[in-house]
XYZ file of C-alpha atoms in Angstrom:
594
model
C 35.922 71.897 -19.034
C 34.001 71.643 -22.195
C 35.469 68.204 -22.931
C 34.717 67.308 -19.168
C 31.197 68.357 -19.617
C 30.915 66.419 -22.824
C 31.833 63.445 -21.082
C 29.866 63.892 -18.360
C 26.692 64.498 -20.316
C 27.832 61.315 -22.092
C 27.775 59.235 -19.468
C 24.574 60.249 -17.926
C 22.863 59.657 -21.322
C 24.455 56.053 -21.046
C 23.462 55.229 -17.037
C 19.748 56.610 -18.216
C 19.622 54.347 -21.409
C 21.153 51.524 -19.212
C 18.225 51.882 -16.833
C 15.538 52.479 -19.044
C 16.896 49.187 -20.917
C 17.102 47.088 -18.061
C 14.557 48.066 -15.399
C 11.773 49.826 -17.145
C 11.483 48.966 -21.132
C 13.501 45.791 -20.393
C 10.536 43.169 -22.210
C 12.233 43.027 -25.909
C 15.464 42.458 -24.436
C 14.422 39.927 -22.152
C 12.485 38.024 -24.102
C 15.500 37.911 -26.678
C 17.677 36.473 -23.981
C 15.015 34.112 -22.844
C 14.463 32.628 -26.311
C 18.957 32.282 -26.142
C 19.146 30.509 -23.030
C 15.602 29.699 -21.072
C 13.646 26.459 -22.601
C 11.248 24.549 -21.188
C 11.699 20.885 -20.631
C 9.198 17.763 -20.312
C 8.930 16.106 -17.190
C 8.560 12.687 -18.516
C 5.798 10.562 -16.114
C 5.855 6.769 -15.669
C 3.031 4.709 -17.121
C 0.827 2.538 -13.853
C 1.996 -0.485 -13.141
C 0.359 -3.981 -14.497
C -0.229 -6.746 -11.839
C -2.314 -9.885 -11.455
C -5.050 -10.378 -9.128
C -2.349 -10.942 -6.140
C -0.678 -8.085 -6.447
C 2.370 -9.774 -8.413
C 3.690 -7.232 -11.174
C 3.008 -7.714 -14.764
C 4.202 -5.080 -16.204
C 6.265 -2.189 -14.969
C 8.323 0.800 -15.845
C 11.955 1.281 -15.150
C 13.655 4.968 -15.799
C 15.963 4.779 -18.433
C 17.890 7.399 -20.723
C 17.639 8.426 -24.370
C 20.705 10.022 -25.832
C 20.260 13.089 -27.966
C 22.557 15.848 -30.144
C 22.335 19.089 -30.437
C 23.298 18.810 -34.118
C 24.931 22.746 -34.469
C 26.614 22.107 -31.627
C 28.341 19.150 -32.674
C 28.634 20.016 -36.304
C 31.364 22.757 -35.443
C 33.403 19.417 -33.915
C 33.656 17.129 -36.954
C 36.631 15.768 -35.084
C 34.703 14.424 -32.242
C 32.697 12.168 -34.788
C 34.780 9.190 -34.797
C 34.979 9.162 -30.896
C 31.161 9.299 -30.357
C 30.474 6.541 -33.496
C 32.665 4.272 -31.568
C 31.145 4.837 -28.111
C 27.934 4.199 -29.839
C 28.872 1.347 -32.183
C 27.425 3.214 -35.328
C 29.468 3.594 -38.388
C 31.037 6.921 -38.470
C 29.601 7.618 -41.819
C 26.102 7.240 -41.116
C 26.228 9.402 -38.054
C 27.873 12.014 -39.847
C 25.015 11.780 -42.552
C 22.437 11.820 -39.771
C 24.053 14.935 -37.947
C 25.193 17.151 -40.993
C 21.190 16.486 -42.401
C 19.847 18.072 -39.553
C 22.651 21.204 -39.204
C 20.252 23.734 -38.879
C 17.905 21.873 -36.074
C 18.783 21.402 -32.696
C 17.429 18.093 -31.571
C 17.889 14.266 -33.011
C 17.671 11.646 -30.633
C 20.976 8.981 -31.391
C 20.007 6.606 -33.926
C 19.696 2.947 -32.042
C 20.587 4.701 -28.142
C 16.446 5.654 -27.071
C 15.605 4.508 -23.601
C 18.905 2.694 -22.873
C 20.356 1.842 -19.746
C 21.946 4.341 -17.500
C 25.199 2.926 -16.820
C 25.700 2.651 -20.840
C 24.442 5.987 -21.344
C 26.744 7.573 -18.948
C 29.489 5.711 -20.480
C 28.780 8.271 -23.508
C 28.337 10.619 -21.686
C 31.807 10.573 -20.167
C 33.444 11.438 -22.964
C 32.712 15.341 -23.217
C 31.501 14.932 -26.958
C 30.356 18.510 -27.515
C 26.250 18.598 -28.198
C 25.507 15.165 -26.812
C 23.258 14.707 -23.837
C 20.529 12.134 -22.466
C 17.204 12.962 -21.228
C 15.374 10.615 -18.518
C 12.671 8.154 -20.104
C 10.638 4.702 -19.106
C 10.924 1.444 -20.735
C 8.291 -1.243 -20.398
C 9.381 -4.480 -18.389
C 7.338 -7.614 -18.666
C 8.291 -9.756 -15.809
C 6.492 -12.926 -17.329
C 7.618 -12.442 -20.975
C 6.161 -15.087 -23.470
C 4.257 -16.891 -21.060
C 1.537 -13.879 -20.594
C 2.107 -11.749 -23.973
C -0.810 -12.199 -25.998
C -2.885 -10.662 -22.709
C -0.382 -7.704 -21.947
C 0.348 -6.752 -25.213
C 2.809 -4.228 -25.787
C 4.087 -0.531 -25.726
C 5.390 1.221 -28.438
C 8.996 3.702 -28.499
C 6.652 6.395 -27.195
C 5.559 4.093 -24.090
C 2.154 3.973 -26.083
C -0.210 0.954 -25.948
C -0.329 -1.198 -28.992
C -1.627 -4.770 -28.511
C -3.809 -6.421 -25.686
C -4.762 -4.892 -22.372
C -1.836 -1.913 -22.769
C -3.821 -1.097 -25.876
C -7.255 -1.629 -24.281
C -6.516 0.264 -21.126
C -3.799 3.081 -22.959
C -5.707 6.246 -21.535
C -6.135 4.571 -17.925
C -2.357 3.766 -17.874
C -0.569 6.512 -19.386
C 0.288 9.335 -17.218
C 0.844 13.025 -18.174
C 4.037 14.486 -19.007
C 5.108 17.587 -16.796
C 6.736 20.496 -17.751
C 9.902 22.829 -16.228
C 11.000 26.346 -17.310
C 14.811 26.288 -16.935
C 18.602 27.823 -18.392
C 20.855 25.873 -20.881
C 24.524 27.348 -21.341
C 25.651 27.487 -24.164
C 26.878 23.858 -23.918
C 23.305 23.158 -24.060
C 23.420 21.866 -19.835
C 21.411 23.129 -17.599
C 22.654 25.761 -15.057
C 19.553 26.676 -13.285
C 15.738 25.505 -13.044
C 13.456 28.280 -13.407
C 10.140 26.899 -12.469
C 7.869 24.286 -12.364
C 5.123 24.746 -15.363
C 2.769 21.521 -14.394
C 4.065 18.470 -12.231
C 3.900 15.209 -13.696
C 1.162 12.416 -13.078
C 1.864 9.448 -13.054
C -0.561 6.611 -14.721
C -2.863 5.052 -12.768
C -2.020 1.303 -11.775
C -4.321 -1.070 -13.090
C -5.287 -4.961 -11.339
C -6.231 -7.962 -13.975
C -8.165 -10.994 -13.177
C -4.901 -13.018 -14.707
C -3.685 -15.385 -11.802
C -0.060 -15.222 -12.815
C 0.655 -18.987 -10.879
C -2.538 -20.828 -13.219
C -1.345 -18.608 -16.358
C 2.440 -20.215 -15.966
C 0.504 -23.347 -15.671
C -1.710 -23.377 -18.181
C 1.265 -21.681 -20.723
C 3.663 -24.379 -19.376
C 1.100 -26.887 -20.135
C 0.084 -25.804 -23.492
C 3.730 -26.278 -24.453
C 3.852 -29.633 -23.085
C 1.119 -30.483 -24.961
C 2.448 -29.128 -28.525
C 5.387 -30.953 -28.331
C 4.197 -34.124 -27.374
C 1.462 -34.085 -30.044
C 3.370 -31.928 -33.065
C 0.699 -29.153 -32.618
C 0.974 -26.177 -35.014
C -1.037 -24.432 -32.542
C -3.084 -24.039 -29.279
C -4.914 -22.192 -26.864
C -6.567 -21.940 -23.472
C -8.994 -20.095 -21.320
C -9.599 -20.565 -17.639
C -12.705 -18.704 -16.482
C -13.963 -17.856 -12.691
C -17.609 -19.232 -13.351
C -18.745 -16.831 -10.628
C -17.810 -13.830 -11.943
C -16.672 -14.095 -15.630
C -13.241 -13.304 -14.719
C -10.169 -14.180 -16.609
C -7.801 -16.479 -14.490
C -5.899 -17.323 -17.595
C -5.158 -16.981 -21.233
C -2.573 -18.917 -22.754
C -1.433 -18.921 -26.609
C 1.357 -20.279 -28.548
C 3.161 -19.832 -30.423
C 3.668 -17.049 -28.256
C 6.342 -14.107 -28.507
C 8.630 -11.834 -25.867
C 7.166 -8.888 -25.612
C 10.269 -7.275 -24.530
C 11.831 -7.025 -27.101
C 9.601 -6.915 -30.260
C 10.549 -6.822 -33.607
C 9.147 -6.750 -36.665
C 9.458 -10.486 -37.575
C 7.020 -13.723 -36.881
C 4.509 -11.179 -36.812
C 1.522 -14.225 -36.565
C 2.997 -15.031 -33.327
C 1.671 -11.942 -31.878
C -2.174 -12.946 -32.469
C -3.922 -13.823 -29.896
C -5.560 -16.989 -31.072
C -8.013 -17.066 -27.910
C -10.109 -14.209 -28.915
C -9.478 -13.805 -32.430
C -9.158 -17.346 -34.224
C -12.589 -18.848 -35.858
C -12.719 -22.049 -35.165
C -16.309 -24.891 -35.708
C -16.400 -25.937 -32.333
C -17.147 -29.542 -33.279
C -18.938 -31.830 -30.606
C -18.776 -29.350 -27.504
C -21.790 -28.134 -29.421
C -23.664 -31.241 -28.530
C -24.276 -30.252 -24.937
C -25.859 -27.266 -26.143
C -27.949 -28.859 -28.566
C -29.494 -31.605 -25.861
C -30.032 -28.359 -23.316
C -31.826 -26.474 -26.248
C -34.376 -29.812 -26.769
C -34.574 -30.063 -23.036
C -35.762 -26.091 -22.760
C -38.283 -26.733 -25.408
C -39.703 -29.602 -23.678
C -39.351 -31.911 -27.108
C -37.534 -34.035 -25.084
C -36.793 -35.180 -21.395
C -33.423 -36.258 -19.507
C -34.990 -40.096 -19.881
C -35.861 -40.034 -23.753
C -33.914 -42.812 -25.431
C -33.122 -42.520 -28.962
C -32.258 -45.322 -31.279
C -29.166 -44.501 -33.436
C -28.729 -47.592 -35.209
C -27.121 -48.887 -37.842
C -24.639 -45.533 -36.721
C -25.487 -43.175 -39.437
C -28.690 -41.155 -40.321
C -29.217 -38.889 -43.622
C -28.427 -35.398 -44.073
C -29.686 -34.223 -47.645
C -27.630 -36.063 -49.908
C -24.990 -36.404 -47.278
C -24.545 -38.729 -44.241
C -24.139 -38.020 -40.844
C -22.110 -40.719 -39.118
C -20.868 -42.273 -35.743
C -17.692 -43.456 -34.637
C -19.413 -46.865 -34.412
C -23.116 -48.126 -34.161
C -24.264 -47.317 -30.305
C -27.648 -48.482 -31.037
C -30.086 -47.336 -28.984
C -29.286 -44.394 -26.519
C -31.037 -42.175 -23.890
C -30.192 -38.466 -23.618
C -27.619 -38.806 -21.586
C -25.748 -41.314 -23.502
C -26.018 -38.934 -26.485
C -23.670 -36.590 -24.495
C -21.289 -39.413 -22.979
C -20.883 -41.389 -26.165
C -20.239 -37.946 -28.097
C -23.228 -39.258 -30.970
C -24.100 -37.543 -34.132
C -26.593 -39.290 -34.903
C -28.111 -38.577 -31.471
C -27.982 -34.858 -31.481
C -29.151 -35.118 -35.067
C -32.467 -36.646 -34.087
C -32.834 -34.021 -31.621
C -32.206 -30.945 -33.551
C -34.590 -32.495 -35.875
C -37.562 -31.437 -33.542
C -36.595 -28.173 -33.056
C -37.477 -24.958 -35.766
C -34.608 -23.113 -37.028
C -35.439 -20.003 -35.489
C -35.393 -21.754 -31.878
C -32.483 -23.353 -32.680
C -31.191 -20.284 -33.737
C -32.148 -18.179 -30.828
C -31.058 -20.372 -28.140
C -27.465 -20.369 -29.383
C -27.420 -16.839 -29.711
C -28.405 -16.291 -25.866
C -25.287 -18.454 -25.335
C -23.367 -16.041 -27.043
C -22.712 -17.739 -30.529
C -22.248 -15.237 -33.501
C -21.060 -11.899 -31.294
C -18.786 -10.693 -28.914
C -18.699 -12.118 -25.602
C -18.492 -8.111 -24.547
C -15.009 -8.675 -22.948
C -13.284 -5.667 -24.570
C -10.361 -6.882 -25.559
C -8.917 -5.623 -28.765
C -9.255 -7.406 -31.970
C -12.171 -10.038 -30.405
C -14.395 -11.207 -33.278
C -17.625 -12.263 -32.862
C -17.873 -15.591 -34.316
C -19.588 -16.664 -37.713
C -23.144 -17.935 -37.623
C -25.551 -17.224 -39.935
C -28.948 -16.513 -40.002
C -31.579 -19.366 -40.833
C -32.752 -17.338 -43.618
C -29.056 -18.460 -45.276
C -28.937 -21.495 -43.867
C -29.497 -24.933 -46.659
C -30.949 -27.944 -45.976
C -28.277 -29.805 -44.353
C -26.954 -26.701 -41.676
C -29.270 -27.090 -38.910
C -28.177 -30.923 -38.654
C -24.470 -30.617 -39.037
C -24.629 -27.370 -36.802
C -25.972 -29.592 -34.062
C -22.652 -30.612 -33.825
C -20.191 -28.525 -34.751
C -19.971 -27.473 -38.114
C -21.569 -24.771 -40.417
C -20.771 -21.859 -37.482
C -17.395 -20.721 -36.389
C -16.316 -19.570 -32.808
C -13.396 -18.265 -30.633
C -11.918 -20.576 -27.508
C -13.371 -17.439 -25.261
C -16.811 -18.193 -26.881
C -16.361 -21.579 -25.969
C -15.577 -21.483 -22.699
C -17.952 -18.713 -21.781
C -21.021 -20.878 -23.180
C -19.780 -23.642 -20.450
C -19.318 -21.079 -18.177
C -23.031 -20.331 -18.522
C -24.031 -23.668 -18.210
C -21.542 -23.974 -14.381
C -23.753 -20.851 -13.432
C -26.967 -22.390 -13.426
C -27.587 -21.035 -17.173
C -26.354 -17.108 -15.487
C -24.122 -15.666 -18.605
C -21.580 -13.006 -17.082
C -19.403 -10.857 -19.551
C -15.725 -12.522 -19.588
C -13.704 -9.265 -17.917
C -9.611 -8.871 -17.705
C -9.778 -6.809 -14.543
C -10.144 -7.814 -11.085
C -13.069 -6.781 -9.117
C -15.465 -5.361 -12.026
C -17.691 -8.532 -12.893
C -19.603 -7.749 -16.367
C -23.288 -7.844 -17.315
C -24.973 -11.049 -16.262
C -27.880 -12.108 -17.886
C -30.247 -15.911 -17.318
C -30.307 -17.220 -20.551
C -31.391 -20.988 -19.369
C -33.557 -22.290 -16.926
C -31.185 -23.391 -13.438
C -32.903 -26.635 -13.608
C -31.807 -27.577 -17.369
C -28.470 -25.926 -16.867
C -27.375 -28.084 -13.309
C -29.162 -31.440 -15.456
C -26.626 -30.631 -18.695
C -24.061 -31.058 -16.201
C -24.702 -34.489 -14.311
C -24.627 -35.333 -18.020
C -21.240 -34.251 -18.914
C -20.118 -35.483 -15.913
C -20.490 -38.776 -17.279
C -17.796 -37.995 -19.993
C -15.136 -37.866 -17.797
C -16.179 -41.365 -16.118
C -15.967 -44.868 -17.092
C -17.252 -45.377 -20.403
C -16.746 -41.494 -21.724
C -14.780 -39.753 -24.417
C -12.678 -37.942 -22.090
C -11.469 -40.142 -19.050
C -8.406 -38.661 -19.509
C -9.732 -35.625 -18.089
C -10.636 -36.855 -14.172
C -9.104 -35.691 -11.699
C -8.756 -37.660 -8.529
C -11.016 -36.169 -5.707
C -13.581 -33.863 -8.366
C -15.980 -34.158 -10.160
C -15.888 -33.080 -13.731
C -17.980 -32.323 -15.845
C -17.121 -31.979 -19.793
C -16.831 -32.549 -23.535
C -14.743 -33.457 -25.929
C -14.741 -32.214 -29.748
C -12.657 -33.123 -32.825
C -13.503 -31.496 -35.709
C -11.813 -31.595 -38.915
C -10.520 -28.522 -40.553
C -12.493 -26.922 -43.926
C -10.091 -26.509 -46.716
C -10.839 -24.979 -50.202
C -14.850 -26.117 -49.965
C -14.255 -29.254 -48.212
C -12.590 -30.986 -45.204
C -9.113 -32.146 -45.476
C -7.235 -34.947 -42.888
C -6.137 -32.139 -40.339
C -7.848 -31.743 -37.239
C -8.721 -29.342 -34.199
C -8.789 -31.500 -30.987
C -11.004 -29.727 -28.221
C -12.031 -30.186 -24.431
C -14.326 -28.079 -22.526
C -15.172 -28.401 -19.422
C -16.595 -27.733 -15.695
C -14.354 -28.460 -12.126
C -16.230 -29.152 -9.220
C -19.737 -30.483 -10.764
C -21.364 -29.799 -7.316
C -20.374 -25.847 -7.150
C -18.519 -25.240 -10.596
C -15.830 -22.635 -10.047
C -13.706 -22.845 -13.249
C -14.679 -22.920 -16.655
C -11.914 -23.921 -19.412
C -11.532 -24.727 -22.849
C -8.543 -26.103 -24.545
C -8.147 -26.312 -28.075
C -4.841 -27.917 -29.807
C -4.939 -26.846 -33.738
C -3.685 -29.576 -36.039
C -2.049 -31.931 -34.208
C 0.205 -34.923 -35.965
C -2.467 -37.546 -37.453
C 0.566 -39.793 -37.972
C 0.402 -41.656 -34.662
C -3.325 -41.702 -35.238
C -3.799 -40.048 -31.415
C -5.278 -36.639 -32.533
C -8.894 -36.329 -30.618
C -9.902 -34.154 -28.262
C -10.403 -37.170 -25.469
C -6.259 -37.977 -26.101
C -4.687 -34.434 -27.098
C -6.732 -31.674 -25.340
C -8.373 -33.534 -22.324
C -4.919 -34.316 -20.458
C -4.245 -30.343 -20.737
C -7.352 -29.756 -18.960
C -6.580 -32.155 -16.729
C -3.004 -31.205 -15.139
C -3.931 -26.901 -15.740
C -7.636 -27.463 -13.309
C -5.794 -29.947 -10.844
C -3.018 -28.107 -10.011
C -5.573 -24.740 -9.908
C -7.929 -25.932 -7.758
C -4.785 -26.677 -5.356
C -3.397 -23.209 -5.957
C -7.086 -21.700 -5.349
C -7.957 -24.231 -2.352
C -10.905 -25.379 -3.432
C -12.648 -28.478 -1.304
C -12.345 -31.349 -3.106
C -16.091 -32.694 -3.897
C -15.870 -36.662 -4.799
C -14.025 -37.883 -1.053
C -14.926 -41.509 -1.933
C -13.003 -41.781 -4.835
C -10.082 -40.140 -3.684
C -10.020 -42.021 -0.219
C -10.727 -45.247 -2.242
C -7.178 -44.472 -4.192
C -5.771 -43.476 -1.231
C -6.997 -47.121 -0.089
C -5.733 -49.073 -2.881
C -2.129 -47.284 -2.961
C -1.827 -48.144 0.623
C -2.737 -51.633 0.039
C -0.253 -51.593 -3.050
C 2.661 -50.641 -1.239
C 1.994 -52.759 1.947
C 1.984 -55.405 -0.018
C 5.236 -54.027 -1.556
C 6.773 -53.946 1.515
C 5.921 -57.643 2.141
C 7.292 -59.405 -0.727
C 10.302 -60.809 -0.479
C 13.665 -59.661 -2.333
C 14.177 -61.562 -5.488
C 16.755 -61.801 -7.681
C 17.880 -59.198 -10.203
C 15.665 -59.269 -13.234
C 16.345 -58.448 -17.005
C 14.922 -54.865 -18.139
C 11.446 -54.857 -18.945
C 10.137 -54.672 -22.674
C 8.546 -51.386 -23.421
C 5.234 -50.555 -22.105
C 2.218 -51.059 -24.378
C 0.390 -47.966 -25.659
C -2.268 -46.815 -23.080
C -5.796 -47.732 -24.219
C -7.370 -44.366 -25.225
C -11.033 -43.907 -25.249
C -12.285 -44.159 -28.751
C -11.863 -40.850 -30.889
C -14.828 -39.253 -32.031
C -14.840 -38.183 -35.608
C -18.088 -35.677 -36.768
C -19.097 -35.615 -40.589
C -18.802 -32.483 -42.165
C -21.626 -31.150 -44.580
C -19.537 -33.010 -47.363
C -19.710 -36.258 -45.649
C -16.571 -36.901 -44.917
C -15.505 -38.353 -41.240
């Protein structure tokens, strides 16, 4: 009985402990078991999606896995190494450096095996290596690769912005991780899902102004164009003159922003928005429209420019060839020094100054996108005695392509400067910097470049009008100018109601074949990139007589095609002669060199 009561006693003692341990002072306990088994997990959240202004993706994210070890767990299974290295293709010795490093931790991600495939990380998976498990992720997918990378940018290993618009619009598209409460076994797998901490939220999409067909285009173009002419380099921009909006931005050399590696890392610059560049003689129409605001002189003032050269200091400032006397207009069509020269020489240096700045010259165009500089051009208080000439037309200040084609841009909208934007629907600031009247007139003018008797006939396209200028300006090297060249064309499609703006600019192109102006190398670009996107955007043709003339003569061509009689087989034909080019126009720097 004694020994019955002992037990007894006993085993009350134990049933109250048990209770008071587990249903009334069961905290400590608990929360030892919870820090054993419960854990709480991310929720990983997918970034928003990237699309043009159609609606056609960009840049999406697809879910993808990341394979991990527990490195205690797989530490006590040294014999398992050899089987996960070759699953993984890793050299057994490095992975067991990596894993018996971290022995004491609990997490390393697989060196090489972050955000893989499924399929492949299942294929691991399969084989039951203790302490190995995946955990669901999102890679980046750029649909459009090269042809659109300099505007997209890129995302880091963390699905971070790091270049371009992903950069530039990081906070807008990256969503917030969620979180989950749940129970690992000892196996480290989870057995049960506890609860839900915060949900995941997803990033929020975001719609560019980027036309993906005209971006192809003008990419596919630019290519063209660097291979025909042995380029080192080129961009374009293709701007809605309405709005400011980015149709398309085109660089190369370009890169794949899928996969991107440490290597060819000057590919990744995008040479639109960050290159400095004198914009040689597309400054011109800018100089005539700041003589024509100051009332110096009128759209019928002639100028005489003989014998093809005037003084600059100690320097000269030549023409291609003597043009002898000119009127304003013919300034612009025959692309003269000497003829913007005589007009800058009217105006102060402060006005001179001024009206370029309210073009945007020497700052940001305000677009946003990372990296933009703002252009070099320097205040008349540094400027010498020769800068105000040779700035006139082209040299002495530096600008981007975007600068470029903004300042025509203006000029399209009747002298209205917008802010160039990336995103669809969200025009910028817009500001009137020129009189309507003086803008609309700069245009008729350039409109004779692309006509009989211009620079840049290589530019027209059948059924527009087009308004435009060419520019060749020879590159500065150690204090001087050497014999490499930057070909550029600039330009305005339809002259009656301008709707794009573009500037092309092809960066040392092969003087060999002596075909390196702007009229020969960049005008055709502009040429096949605005015809096919005035198609592609239906816009009404504005010049009907021209283009039903053609239509005319090719009708008349082939009737009288049809007509002739068969004749006999005739030897091959000699190789054609090289098409007549307009003449190239070739500034003189401050040095006086052509």
């Amino acid at each position: 009985m004694l020994v019955g009561g002992a037990l007894g006693l006993g085993a009350v003692a134990l049933v109250g402990r048990a209770v008071d341990l587990q249903l009334i002072d069961n905290a400590f306990y608990q929360q030892k078991a919870d820090a054993r088994v419960r854990r709480e997990v991310p929720i990983p959240a997918s970034r928003g999606m990237i699309t043009d202004r159609n609606g056609e993706p960009l840049a999406i994210s697809s879910p993808v896995e990341s394979l991990w070890i527990n490195p205690q767990e797989l530490s006590k299974h040294p014999d398992r190494l050899p089987e996960l290295a070759q699953a993984t293709g890793l050299p057994v010795e490095d992975l067991a450096r990596e894993v018996s490093q971290r022995a004491e931790k609990e997490f390393m991600y697989v060196p090489r095996h972050r955000r893989i495939s499924p399929a492949a990380a299942k294929r691991v998976l399969d084989l039951g290596v203790p302490g190995v498990f995946s955990q669901r992720e999102y890679r980046r997918f750029y649909p459009q690769a090269d042809a659109v990378a300099h505007v997209l940018g890129f995302t880091n290993i963390d699905d971070r912005g790091q270049e371009g618009v992903e950069l530039a619009f990081d906070e807008w598209l990256a969503g917030k991780p969620g979180a989950q409460n749940v129970i690992r076994d000892r196996h480290g797998r989870i057995v049960e899902h506890v609860n839900l901490v915060r949900a995941a939220e997803p990033g929020k999409d975001l719609v560019l102004s980027i036309d993906r067909r005209i971006q192809f285009l003008a990419y596919r173009e630019l290519k063209h164009a660097l291979e025909e002419t042995g380029a080192s380099a080129g961009s374009i921009v293709v701007l809605e003159v309405s709005t400011g909006e980015v149709l398309a931005m085109a660089n190369l050399p370009s890169y794949n922003n899928n996969r991107v590696t440490g290597e060819n890392r000057d590919a990744h610059r995008n040479r639109a928005v960050t290159d400095l560049i004198e914009p040689g003689s597309t400054m011109k129409p800018l100089t005539v429209a700041a003589g024509l605001e100051k009332g110096i002189i009128s759209p019928t003032s002639t100028f005489n420019t003989s014998p093809g050269w005037i003084p600059n200091g100690r320097y000269r400032t030549s023409d291609f060839r003597n043009y002898g006397v000119l009127d304003t207009t013919g300034i612009i069509t025959k692309s003269s020094n000497v003829g913007v020269s005589l007009i800058v020489q009217k105006l102060q240096n402060q006005e001179f100054y001024d009206f370029l700045r309210r073009m945007g010259y020497g700052q940001s165009t305000g677009s946003g996108f990372p990296g933009e500089a703002a252009g070099l051009f320097p205040d008349p208080s540094r400027w010498s005695g020769t800068s105000k000439q040779t700035m006139s037309y082209g040299y002495g200040l530096s600008a981007t392509p975007l600068q470029i084609a903004h300042a025509y841009a203006t000029l399209g909208n009747r002298g209205r400067a917008i802010t160039p934007t990336f995103v669809k629907g969200h025009p910028g600031e817009a500001r009137q910097v020129l009189d309507p009247g003086i803008a609309d007139e700069i245009v008729r003018m350039m409109q004779t470049v692309t006509e009989p008797g211009g620079t840049a006939t290589r530019a027209a396209i059948l059924g527009y009008h087009v308004a435009g200028k060419t520019g060749t300006a020879r590159k500065a090297s150690g204090g001087g100018y050497d014999r490499r060249y930057v070909a550029f064309f600039a330009g305005l499609v339809p002259v009656e109601n301008p709707r794009f703006a573009m500037a092309v600019v092809i960066d040392d192109p092969d003087t060999s074949r002596n075909m390196y102006g702007g009229g020969y190398v960049s005008a055709p670009v502009f040429q096949r990139v605005m015809e096919g996107a005035l198609r592609l955007m239906d816009v009404p043709p504005d010049d009907i007589d021209t283009w039903l003339a053609a239509q005319a003569a090719n009708d008349a061509r082939r009737a009288r095609a049809e007509a002739r009689p068969a004749s006999p087989a005739r030897p091959a034909p000699a190789a054609p002669a090289p098409i007549e080019t307009a003449p190239v126009i070739a500034a003189r720097g401050p040095g006086g060199q052509p």
